CSV table of C-alpha atoms in Angstrom, one decimal:
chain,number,residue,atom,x,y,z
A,4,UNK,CA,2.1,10.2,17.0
A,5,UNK,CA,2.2,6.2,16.5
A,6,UNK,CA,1.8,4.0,14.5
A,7,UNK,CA,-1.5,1.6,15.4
A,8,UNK,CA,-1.0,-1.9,15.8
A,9,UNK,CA,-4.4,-3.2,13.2
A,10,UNK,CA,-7.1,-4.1,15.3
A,11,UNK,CA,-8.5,-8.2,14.5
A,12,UNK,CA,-12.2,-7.0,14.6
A,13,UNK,CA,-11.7,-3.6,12.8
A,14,UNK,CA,-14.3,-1.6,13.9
A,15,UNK,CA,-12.7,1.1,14.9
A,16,UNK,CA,-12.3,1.5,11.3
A,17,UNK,CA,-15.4,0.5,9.8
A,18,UNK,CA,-16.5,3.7,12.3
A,19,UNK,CA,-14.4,5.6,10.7
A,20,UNK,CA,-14.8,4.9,6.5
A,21,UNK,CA,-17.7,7.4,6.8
A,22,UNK,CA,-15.7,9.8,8.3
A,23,UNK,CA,-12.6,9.5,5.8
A,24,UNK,CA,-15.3,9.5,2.9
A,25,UNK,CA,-16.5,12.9,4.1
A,26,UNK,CA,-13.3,13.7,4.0
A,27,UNK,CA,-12.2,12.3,0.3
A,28,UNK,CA,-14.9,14.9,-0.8
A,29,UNK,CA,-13.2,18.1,0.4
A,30,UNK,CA,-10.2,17.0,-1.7
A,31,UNK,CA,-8.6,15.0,1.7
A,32,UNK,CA,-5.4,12.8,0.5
A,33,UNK,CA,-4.6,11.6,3.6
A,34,UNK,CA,-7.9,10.6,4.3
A,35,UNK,CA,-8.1,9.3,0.8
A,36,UNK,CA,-4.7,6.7,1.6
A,37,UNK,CA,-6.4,5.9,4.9
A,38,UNK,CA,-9.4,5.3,3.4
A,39,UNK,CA,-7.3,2.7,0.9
A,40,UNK,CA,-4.9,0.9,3.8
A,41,UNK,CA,-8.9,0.3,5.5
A,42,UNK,CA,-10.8,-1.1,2.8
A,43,UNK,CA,-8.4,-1.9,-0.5
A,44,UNK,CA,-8.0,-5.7,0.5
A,45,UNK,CA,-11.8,-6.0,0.8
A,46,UNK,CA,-12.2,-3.7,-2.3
A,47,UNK,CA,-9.4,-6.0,-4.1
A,48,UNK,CA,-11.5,-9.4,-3.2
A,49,UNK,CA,-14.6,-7.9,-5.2
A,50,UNK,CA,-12.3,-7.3,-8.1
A,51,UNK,CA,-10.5,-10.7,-7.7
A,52,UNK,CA,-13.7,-12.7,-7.3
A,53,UNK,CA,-15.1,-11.2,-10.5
A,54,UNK,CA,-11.7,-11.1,-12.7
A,55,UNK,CA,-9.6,-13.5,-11.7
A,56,UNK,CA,-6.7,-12.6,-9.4
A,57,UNK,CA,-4.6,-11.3,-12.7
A,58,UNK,CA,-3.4,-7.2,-13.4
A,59,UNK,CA,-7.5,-6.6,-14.8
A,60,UNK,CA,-8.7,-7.2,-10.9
A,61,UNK,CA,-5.8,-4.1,-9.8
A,62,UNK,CA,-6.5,-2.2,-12.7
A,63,UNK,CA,-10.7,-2.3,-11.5
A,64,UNK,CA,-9.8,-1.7,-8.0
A,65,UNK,CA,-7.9,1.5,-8.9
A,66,UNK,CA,-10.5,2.7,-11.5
A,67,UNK,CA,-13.0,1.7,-8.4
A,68,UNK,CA,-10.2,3.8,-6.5
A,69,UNK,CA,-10.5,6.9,-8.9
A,70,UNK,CA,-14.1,6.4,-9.1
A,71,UNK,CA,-14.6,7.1,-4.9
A,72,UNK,CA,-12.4,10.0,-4.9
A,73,UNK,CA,-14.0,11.9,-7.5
A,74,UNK,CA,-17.6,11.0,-6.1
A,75,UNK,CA,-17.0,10.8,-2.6
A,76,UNK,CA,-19.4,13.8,-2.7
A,77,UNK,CA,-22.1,11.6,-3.7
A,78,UNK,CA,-21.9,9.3,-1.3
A,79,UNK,CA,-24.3,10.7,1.6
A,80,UNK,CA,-27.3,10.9,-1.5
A,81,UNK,CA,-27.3,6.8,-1.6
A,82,UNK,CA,-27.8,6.6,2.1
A,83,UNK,CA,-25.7,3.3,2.2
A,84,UNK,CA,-23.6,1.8,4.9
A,85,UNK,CA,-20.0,2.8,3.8
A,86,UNK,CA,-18.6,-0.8,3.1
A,87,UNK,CA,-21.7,-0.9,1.0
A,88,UNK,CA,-21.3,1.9,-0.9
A,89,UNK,CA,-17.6,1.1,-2.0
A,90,UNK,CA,-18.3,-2.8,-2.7
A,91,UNK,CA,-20.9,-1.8,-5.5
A,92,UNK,CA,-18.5,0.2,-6.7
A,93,UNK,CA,-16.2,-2.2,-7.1
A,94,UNK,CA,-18.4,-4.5,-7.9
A,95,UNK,CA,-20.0,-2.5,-10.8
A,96,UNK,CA,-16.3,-1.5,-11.9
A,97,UNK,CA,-15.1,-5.0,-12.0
A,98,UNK,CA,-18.4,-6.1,-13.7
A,99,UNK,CA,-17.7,-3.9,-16.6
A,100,UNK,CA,-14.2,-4.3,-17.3
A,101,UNK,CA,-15.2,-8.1,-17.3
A,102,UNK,CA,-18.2,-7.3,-20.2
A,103,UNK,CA,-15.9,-5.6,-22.3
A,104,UNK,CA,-13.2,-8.0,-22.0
A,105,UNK,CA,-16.2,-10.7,-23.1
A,106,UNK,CA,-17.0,-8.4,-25.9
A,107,UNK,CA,-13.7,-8.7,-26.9
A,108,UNK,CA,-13.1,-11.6,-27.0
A,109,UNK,CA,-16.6,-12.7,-28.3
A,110,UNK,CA,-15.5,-10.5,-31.4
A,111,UNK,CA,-12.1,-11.7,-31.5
A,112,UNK,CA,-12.4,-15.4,-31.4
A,113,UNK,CA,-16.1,-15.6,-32.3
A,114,UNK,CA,-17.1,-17.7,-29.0
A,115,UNK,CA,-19.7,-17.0,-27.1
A,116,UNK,CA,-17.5,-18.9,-23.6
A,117,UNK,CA,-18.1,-17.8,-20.5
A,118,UNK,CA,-15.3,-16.7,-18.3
A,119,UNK,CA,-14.4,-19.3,-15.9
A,120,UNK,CA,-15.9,-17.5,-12.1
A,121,UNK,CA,-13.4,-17.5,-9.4
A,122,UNK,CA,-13.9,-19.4,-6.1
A,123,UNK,CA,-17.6,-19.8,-5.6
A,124,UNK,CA,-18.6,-17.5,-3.0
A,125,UNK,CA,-20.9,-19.9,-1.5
A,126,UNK,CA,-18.0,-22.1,-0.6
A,127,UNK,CA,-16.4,-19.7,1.7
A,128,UNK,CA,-17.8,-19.6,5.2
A,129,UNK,CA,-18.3,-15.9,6.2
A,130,UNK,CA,-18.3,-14.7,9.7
A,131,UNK,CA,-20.1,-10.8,8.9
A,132,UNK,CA,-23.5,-11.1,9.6
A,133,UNK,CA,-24.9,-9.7,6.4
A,134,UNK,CA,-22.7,-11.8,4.1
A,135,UNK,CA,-23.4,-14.7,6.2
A,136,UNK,CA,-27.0,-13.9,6.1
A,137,UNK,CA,-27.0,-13.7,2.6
A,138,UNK,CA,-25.5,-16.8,2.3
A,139,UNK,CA,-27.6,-18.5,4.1
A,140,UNK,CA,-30.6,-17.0,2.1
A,141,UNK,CA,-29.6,-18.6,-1.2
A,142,UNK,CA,-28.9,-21.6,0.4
A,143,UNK,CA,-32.4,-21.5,1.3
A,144,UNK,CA,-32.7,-21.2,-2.4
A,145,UNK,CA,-33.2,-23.5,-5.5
A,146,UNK,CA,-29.9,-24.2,-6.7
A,147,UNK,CA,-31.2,-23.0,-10.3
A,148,UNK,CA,-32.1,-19.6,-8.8
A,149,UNK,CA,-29.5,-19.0,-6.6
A,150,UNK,CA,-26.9,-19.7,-9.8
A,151,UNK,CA,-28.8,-17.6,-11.6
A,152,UNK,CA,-28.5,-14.3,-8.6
A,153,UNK,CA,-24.7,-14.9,-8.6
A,154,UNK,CA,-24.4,-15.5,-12.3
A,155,UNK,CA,-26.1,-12.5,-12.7
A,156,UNK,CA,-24.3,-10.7,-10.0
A,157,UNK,CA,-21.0,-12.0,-9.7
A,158,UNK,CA,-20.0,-13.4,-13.2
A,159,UNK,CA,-21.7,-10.4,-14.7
A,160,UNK,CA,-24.3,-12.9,-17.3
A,161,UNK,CA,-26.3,-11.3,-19.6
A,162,UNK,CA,-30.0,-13.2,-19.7
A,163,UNK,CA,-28.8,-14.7,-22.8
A,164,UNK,CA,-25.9,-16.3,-21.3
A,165,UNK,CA,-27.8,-17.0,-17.9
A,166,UNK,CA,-30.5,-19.1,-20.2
A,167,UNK,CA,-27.8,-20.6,-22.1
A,168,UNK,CA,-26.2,-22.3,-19.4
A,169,UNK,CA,-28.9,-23.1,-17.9
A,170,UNK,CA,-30.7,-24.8,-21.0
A,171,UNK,CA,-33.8,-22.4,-20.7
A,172,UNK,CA,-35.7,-20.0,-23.2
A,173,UNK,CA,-34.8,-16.1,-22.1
A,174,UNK,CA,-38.4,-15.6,-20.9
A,175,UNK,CA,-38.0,-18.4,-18.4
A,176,UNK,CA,-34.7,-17.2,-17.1
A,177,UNK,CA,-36.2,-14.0,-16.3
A,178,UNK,CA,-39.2,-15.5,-14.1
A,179,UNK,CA,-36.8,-17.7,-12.3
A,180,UNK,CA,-34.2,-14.6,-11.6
A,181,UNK,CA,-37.6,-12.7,-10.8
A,182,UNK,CA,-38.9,-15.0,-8.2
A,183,UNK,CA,-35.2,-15.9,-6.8
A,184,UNK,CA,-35.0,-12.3,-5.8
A,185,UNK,CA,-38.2,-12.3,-4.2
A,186,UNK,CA,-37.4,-15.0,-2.2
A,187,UNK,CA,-34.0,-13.5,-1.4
A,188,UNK,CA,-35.1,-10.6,-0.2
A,189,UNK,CA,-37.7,-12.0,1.7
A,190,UNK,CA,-35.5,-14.1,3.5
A,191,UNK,CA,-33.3,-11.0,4.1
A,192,UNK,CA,-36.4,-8.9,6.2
A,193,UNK,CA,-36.9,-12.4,8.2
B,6,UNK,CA,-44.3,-10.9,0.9
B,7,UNK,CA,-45.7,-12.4,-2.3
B,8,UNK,CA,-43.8,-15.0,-4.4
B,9,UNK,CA,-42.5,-12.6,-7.1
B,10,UNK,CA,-42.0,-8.7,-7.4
B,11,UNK,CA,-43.8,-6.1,-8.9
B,12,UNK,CA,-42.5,-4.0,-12.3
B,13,UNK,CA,-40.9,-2.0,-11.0
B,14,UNK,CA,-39.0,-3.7,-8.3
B,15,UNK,CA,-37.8,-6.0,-10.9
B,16,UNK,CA,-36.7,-3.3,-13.3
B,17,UNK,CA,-34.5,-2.0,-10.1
B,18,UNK,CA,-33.2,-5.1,-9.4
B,19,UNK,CA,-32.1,-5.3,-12.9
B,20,UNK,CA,-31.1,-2.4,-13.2
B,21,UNK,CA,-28.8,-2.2,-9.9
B,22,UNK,CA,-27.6,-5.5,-11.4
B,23,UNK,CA,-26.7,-4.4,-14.6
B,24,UNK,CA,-28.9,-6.5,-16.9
B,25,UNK,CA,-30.8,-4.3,-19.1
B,26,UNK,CA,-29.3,-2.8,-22.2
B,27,UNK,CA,-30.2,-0.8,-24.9
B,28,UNK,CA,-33.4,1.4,-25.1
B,29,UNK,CA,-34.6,-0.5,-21.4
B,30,UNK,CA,-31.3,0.3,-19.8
B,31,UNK,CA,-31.6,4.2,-21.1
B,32,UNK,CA,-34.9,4.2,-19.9
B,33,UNK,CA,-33.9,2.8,-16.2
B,34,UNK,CA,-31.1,5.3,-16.1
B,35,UNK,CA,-33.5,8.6,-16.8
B,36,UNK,CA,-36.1,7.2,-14.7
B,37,UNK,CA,-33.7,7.1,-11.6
B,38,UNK,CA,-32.6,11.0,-12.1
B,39,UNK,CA,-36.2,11.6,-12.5
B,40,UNK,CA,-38.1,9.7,-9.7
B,41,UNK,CA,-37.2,9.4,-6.4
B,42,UNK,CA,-39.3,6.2,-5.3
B,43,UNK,CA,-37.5,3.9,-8.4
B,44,UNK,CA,-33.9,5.6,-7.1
B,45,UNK,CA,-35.2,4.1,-3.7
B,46,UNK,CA,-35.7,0.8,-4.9
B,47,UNK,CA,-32.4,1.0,-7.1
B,48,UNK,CA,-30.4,1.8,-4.1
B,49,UNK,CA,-32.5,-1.0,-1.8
B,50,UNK,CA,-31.4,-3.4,-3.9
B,51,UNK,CA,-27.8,-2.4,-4.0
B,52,UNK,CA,-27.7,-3.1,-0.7
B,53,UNK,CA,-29.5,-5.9,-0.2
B,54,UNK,CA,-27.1,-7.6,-2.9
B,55,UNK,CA,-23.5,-6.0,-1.8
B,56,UNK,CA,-23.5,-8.5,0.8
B,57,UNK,CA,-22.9,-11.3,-2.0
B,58,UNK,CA,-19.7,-9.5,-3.3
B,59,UNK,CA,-18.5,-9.2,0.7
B,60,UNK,CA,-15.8,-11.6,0.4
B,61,UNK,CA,-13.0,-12.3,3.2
B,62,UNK,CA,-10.2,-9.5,2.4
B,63,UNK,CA,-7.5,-10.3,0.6
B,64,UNK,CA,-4.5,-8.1,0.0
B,65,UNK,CA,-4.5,-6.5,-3.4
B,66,UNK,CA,-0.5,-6.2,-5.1
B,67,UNK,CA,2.4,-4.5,-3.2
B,68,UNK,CA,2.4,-1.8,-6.5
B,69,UNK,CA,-1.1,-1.0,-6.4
B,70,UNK,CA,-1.1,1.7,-3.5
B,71,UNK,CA,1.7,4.0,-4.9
B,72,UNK,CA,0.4,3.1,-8.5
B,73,UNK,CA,-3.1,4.8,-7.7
B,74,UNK,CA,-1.6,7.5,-5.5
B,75,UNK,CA,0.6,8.4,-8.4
B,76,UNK,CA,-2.2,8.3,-10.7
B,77,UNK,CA,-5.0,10.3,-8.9
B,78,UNK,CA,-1.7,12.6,-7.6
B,79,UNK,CA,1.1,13.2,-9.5
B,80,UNK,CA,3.8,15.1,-8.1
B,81,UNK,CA,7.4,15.3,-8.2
B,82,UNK,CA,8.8,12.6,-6.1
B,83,UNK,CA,11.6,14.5,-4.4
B,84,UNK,CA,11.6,18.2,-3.6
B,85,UNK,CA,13.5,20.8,-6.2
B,86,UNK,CA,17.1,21.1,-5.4
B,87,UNK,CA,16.7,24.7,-3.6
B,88,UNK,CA,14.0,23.1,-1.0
B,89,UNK,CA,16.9,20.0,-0.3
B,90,UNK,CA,19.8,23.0,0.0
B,91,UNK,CA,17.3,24.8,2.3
B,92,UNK,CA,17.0,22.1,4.6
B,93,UNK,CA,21.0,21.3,4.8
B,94,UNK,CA,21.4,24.8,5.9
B,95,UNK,CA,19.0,24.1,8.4
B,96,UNK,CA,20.8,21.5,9.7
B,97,UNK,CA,24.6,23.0,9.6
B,98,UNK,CA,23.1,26.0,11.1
B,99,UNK,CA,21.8,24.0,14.2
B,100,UNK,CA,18.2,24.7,13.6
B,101,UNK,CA,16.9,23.6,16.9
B,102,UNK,CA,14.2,21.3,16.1
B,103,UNK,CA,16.7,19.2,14.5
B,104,UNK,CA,19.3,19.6,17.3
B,105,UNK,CA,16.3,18.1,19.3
B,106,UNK,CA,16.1,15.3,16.8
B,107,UNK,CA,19.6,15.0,17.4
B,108,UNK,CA,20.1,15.0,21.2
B,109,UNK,CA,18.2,11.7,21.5
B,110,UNK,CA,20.5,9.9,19.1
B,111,UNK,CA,22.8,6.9,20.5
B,112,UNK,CA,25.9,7.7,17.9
B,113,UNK,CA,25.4,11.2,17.6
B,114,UNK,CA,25.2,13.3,14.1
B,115,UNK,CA,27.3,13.0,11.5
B,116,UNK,CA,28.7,15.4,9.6
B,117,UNK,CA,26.0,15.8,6.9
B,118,UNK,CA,27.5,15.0,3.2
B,119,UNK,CA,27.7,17.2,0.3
B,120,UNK,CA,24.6,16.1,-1.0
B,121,UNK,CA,22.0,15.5,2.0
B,122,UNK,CA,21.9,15.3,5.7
B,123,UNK,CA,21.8,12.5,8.1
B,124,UNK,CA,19.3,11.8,10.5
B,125,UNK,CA,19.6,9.3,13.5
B,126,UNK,CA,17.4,8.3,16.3
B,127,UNK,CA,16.6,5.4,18.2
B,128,UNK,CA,13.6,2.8,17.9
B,129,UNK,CA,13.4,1.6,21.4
B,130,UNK,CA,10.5,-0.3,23.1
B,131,UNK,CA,8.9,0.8,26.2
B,132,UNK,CA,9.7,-2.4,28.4
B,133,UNK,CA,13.5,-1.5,26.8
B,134,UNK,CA,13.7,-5.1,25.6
B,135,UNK,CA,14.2,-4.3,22.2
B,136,UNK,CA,16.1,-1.3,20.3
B,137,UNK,CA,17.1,-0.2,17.1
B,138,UNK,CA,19.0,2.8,15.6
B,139,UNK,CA,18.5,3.9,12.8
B,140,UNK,CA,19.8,6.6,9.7
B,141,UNK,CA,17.9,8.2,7.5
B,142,UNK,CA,20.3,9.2,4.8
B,143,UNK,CA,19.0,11.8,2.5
B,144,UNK,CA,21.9,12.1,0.7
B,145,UNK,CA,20.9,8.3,-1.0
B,146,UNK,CA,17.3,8.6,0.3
B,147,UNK,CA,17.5,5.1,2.6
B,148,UNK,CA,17.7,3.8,5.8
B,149,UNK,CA,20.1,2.0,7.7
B,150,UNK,CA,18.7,0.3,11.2
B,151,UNK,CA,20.9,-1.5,13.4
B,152,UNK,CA,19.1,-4.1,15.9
B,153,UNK,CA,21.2,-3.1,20.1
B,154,UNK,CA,18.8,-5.1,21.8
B,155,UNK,CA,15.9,-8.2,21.3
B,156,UNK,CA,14.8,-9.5,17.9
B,157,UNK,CA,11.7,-10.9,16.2
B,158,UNK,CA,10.1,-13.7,18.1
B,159,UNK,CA,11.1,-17.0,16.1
B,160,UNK,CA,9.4,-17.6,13.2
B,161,UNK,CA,8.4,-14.2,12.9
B,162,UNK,CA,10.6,-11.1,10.9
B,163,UNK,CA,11.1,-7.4,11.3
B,164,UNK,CA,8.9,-5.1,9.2
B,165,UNK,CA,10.0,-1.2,9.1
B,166,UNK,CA,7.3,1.2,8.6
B,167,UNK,CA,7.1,5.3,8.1
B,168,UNK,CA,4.9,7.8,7.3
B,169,UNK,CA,4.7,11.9,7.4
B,170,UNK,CA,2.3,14.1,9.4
B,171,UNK,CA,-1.2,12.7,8.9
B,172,UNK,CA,-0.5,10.4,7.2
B,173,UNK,CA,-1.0,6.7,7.6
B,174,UNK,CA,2.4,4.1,8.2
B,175,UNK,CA,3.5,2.7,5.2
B,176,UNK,CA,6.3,-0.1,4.5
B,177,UNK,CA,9.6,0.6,4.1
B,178,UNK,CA,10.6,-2.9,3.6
B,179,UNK,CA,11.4,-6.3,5.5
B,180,UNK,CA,14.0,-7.5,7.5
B,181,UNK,CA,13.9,-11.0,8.0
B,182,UNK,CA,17.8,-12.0,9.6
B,183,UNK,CA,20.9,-9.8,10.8
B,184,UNK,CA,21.9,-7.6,13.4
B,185,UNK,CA,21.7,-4.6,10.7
B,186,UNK,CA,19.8,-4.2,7.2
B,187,UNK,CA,19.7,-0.6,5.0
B,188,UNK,CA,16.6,0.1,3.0
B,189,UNK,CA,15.8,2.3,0.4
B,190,UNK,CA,12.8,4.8,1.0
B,191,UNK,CA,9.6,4.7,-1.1
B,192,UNK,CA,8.9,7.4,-3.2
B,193,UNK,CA,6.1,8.9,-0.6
B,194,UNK,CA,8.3,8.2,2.3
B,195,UNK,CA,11.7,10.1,0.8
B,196,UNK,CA,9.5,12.8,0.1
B,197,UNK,CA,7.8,13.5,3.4
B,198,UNK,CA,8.7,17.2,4.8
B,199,UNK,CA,8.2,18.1,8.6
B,200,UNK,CA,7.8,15.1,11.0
B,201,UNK,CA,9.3,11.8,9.9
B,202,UNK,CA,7.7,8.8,11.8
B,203,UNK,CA,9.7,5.3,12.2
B,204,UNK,CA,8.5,2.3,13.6
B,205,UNK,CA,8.9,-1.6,13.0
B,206,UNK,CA,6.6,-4.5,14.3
B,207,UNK,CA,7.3,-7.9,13.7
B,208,UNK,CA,5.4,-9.6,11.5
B,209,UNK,CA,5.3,-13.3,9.6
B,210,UNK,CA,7.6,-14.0,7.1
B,211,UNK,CA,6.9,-12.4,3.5
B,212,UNK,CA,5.4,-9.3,6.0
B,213,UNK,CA,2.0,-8.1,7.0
B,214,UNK,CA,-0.3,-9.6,5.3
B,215,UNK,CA,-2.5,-6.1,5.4
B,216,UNK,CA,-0.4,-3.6,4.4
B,217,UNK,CA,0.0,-1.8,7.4
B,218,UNK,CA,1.4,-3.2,11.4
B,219,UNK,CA,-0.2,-6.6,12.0
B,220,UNK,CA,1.6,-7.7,15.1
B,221,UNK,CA,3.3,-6.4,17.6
B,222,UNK,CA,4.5,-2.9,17.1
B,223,UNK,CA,7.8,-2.5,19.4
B,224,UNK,CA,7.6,1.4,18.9
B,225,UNK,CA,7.5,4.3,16.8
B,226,UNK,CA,10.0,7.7,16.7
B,227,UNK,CA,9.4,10.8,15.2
B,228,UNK,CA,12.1,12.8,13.7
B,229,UNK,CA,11.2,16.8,13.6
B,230,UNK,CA,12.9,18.9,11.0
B,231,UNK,CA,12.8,16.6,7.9
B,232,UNK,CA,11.7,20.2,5.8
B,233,UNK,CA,13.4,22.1,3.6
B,234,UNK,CA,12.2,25.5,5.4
B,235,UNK,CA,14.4,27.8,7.5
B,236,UNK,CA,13.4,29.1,10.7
């Protein structure tokens, strides 16, 4: 028994998450802390990126957490790549903690703002191939479209508050989002 | 690939997005327990947008581990009183995996308390260029370590680590300067039964940045017996 020095590349763990989240669904709890030590600082970026690096982003990663463990069944159904699987989580976790908190304080201070996004994803460089790829796919993009993907994905906008900014009718915002994905995802199967 | 999608895609990538509401959103939701070719393009699109939210890693709060532990298992953080009796019998009566424990130790045993026994062994790399002893005191649930040979490489600090049988290493706490430092055990750590494993690496100052080992790990030792049961 030792303890193992972290690999740089990690993919001795990235081989494994599959494993551990087989392993999460017959009730596992070591495999369950494992499978947090291997993935909660990627997990924890998600929440960060979408919330701010504040208590909200911990308390979406653990309901994220919670959320994995009690479905950890369900993951083999989706068919995704593991790190897939537990970034929408998180993402979708993280997105609506921030839509209630808007809700909130929409009703609260009767302001229809728009929480300030964290660090543009688009500035960081990205070594992984599908994040890079991605990246370079909405680069490829008009800059109205490709703020309307990540408004839409990543800052969790309604259409109303993605034509807002954008000084668009609703209608409009839809066709640009709908050809912006078309375009991203034909980029993606280049 | 045409310029735009068709229906359906669209109302899967909005729907893996998370922009419909209402009576569409309701809709979407049956539709994807009910047909397997819109589920399909629900889950294409999840991954063909997770790669947006794969952001460099960044370590989430110290807390947030034993917070979510706690909260998905709660148990009592030590053992009841008869278990920690059990296991001081174990020791006074020589039990042999703990004798084993004990005929590696540099200083020897000492006489257990009232209270707890008193483990020792010795953290030694395999080159021999560095060494630590260390006691686990049960009695106060912490650790003392005592550095008899090399040190962190400058710039760099000591970073204790333990976990139990299967289970992955943990911090116990940093130890930046000084020939000895005594940390208390984490909750998980003061309540592991059976094998007790110690190690420390050396990491940069403020610790590993990842949560577990990031540099060099100058070795581990495992210290059988930690369990309240009798042989």
């Amino acid at each position: 028994m030792a303890i193992p020095p972290q690999t740089a590349g990690g993919a001795r763990v990235s081989d494994d998450l599959e494993d551990l989240i087989s392993r999460c669904a017959l009730g596992d709890r070591a495999a369950f802390a494992a499978l947090y030590d291997a993935t909660s600082a990627k997990l924890y970026a998600v929440c960060a990126r979408v919330l701010g690096q504040d208590h909200a982003a911990e308390d979406a990663m653990q309901d994220a957490y919670v959320k994995i463990w009690a479905h950890a069944g369900r993951y083999r159904v989706t068919g995704h790549a593991p790190m897939t699987w537990l970034i929408t989580i998180a993402r979708n976790t993280a997105i609506d903690r921030l839509r209630a908190r808007r809700l909130h304080h929409d009703i609260e201070e009767h302001h229809g703002g728009i929480a300030a996004p964290g660090p543009s994803p688009e500035s960081v460089a990205l070594a992984r191939s599908e994040a890079g790829r991605i990246q370079r796919c909405l680069e490829e993009l008009e800059q109205d479209r490709r703020a309307a993907i990540t408004g839409a994905y990543l800052d969790g906008l309604s259409y109303a508050e993605l034509a807002t900014r954008a000084g668009i009718p609703l209608n409009t915002m839809r066709t640009w989002l709908r050809r912006g994905l078309a375009a991203l995802r034909e980029c993606m199967s280049r | 690939m045409t310029d735009t999608l068709d229906d359906d895609d669209m109302l899967a990538a909005e729907y893996a997005i998370g922009l419909l509401t209402g009576e569409a959103l309701e809709a979407a939701h049956a539709r994807v327990g009910s047909d397997p070719a819109f589920a399909a393009r629900v889950l294409r699109w999840e991954r063909q947008l997770a790669p947006l939210a794969d952001l460099p890693p960044l370590a989430p709060p110290a807390g947030a581990r034993a917070a979510l532990l706690q909260r998905l298992f709660p148990e009592p953080a030590r053992a009841p009183f008869w278990q920690r009796l059990g296991l001081w019998q174990a020791l006074a009566g020589g039990a042999v995996a703990v004798a084993v424990a004990l005929a590696v130790l540099n200083p020897g045993p000492v006489a257990p308390p009232q209270t707890g026994p008193l483990y020792a062994a010795e953290i030694a790399s395999q080159t021999g260029d560095f060494r630590v002893v260390a006691l686990v005191d049960k009695a106060q649930d912490e650790v003392f370590l005592t550095r008899t040979a090399g040190a962190a490489p400058a710039g760099r600090i000591l970073q204790v680590w333990a976990h139990g049988p299967d289970e992955p290493a943990q911090s116990v706490g940093l130890w930046p300067d000084g020939e000895s430092v005594t940390l208390p055990l984490p909750r998980e750590i003061a309540a592991v039964r059976g094998t007790l494993t110690l190690g420390i690496s050396e990491e940069p100052p403020g610790g590993s940045p990842t949560g577990r080992p990031s540099g060099r790990v100058f070795g581990t030792v495992d210290i059988p017996g930690v369990t309240g049961t009798q042989d």
